[in-house]
XYZ file of N, CA and C in Angstrom:
321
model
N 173.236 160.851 39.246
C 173.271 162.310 39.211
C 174.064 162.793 40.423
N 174.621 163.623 40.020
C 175.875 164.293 41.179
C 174.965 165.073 42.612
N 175.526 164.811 43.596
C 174.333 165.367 44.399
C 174.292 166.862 44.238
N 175.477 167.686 44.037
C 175.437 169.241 43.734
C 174.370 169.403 42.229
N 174.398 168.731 41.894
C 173.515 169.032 40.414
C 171.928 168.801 41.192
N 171.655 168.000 41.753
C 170.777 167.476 42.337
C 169.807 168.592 43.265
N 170.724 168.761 44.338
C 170.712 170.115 45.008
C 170.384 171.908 44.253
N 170.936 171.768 42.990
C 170.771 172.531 42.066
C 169.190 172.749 41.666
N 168.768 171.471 41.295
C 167.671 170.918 40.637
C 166.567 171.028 41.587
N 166.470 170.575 42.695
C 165.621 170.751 43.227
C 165.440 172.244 43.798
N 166.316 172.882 43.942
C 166.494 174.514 44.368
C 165.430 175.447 43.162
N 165.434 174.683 41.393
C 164.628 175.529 40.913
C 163.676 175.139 41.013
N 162.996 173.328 41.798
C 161.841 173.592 41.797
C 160.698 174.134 42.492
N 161.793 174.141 43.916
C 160.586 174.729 45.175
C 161.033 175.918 45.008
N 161.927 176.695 44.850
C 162.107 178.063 44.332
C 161.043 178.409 43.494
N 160.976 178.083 42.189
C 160.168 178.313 41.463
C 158.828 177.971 42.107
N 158.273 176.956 42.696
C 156.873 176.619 42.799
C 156.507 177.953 43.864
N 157.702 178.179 44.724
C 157.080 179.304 45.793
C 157.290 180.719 44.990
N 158.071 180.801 44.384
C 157.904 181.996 43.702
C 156.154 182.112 42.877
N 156.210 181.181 42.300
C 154.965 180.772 41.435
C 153.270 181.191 42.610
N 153.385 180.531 43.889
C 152.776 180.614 45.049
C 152.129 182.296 45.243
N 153.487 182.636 46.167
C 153.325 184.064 46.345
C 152.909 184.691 45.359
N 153.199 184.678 44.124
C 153.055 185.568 42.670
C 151.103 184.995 42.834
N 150.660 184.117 43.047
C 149.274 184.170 42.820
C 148.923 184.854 43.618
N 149.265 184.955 45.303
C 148.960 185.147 46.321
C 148.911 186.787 46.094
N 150.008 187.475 45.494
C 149.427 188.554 45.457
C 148.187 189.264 44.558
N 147.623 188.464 43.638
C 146.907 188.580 42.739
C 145.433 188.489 43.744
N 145.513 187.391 44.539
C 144.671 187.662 45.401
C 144.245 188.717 46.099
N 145.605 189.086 46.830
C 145.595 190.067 47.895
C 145.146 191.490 46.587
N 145.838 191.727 46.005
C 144.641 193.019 44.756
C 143.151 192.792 44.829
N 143.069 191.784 44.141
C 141.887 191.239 44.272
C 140.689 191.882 45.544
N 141.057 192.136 46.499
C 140.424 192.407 47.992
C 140.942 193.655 48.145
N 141.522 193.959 47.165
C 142.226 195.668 47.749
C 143.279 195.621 48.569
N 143.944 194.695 48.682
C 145.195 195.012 49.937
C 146.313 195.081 49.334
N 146.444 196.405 48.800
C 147.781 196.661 47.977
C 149.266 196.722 48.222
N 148.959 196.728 49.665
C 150.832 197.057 50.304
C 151.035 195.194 50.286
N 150.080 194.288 50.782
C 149.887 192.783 50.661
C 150.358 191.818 49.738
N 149.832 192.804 48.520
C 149.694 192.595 46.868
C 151.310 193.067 46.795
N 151.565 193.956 47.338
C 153.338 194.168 46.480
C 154.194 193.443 47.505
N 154.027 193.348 48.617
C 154.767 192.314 50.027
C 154.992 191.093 48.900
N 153.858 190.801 48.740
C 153.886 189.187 48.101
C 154.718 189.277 46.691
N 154.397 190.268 45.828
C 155.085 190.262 44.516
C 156.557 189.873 45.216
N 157.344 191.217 45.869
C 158.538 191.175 46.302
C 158.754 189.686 46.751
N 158.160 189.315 47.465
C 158.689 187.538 48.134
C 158.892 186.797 46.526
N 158.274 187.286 46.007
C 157.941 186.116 44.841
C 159.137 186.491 44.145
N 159.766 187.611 43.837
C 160.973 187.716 43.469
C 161.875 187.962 44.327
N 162.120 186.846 45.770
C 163.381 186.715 46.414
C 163.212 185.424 46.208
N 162.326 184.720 45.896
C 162.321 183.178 45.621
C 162.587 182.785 43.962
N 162.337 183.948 42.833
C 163.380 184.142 41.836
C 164.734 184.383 41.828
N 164.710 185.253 42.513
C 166.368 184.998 42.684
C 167.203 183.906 43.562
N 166.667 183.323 44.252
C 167.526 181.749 44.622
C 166.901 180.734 43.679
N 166.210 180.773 42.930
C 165.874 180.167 41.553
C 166.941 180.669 40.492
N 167.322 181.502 40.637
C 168.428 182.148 39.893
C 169.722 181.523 39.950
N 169.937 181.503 41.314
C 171.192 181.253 42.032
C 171.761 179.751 41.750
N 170.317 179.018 41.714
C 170.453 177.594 41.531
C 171.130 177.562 40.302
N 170.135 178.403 39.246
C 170.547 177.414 38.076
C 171.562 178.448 37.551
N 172.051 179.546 37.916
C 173.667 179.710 37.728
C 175.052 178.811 38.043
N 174.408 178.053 39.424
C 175.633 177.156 39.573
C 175.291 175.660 38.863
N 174.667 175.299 38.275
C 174.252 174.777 37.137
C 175.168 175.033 36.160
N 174.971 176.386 35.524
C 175.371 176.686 34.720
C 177.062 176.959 34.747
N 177.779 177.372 35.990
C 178.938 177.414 36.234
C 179.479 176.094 35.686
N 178.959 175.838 36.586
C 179.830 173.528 36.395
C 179.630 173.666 35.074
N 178.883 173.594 34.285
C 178.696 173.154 33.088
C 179.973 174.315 32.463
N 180.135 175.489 32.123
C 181.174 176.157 32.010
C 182.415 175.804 32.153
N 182.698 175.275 33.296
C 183.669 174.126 34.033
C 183.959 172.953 33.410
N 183.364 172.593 32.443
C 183.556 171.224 31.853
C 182.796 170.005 32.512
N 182.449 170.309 34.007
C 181.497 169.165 34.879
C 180.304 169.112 34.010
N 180.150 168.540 32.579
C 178.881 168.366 32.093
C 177.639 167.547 32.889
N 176.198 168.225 32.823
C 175.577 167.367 33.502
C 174.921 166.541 32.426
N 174.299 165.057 32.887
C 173.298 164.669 32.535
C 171.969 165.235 32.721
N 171.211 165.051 31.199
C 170.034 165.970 31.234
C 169.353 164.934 31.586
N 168.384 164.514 32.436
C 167.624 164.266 32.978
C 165.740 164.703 33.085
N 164.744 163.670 33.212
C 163.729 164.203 32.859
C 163.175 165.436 34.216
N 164.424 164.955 35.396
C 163.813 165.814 36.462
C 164.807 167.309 35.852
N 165.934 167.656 35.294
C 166.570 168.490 34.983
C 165.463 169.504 34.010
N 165.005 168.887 33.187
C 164.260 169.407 32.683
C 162.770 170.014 33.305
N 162.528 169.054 33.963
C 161.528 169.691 34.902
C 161.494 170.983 35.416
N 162.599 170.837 36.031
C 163.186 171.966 36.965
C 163.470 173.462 36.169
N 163.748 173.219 34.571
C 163.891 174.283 33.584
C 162.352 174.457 33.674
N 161.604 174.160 33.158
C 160.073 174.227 33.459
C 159.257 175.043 34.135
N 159.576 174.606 35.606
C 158.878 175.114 36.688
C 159.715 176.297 37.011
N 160.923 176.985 36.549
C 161.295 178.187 36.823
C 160.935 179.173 35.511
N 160.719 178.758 34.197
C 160.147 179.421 33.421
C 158.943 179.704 33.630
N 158.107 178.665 33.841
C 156.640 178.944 34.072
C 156.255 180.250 35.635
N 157.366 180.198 36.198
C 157.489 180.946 37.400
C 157.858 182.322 37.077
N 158.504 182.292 36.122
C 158.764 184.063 35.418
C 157.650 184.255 34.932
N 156.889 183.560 34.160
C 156.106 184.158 33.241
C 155.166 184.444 34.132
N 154.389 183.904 35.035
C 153.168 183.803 36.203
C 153.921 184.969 36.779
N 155.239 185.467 37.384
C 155.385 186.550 38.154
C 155.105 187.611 37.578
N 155.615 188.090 36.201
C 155.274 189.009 35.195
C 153.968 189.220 35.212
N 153.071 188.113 35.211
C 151.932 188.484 34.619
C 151.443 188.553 35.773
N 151.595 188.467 36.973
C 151.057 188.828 38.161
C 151.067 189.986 38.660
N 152.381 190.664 38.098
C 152.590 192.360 38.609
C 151.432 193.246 37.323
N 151.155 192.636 36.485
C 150.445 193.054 35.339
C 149.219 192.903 36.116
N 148.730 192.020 36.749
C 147.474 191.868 37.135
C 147.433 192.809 38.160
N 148.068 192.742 38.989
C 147.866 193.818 40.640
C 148.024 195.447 39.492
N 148.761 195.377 38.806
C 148.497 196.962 38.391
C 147.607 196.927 38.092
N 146.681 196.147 37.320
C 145.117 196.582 36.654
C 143.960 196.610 37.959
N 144.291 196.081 38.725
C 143.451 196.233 39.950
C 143.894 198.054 40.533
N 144.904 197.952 40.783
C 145.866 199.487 41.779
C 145.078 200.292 40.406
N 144.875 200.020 39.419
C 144.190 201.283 38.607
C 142.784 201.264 38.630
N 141.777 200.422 38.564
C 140.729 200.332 38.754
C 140.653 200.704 39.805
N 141.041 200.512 41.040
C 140.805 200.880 42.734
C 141.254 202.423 42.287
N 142.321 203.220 41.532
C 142.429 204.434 41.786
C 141.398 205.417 40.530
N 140.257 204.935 40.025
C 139.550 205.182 38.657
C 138.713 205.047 39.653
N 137.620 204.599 40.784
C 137.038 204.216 41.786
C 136.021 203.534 41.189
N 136.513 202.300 39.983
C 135.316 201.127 39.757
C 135.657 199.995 40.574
């Protein structure tokens, strides 16, 4: 495996796992009421989407380029753990809003 593909690959997975991280972390921080905490953390969680982004655009460049990669079981991985990282961020800003409304309903 080419080390730029490589470099690629591993970029969506700790990207993604910390995006994935923070995105719980703010679910927590709702959780306890600390709402400026709760959106601090959302936001981190989508600056670690977007160099999850970044990765697998230049991924996707090369491949555009004709530099086809080998798919690989870690390549795939790495598709994985940045999907599963959108969906957990989404549903994390879904969660801190149902808290920010319950805290403003005063249950």
């Amino acid at each position: 495996m080419e080390e730029q593909n490589l470099e690629a690959i591993m970029g969506l997975i700790m990207n993604g796992g910390n995006a994935k991280s923070s995105a719980f972390e703010a679910i927590q921080a709702a959780k306890t009421g600390d709402f400026d905490g709760a959106d601090a953390k959302l936001k981190e969680s989508d600056q670690f989407l977007t160099e999850a982004h970044n990765s697998q655009t230049s991924m996707l460049t090369q491949e555009a380029q004709g530099n086809h990669m080998t798919v690989t079981l870690l390549a795939v991985h790495s598709q994985d753990h940045i999907m599963n990282a959108i969906t957990f961020r989404d549903l994390a800003g879904e969660v801190v809003d149902i808290y920010k409304k319950l805290a403003a309903d005063g249950k």
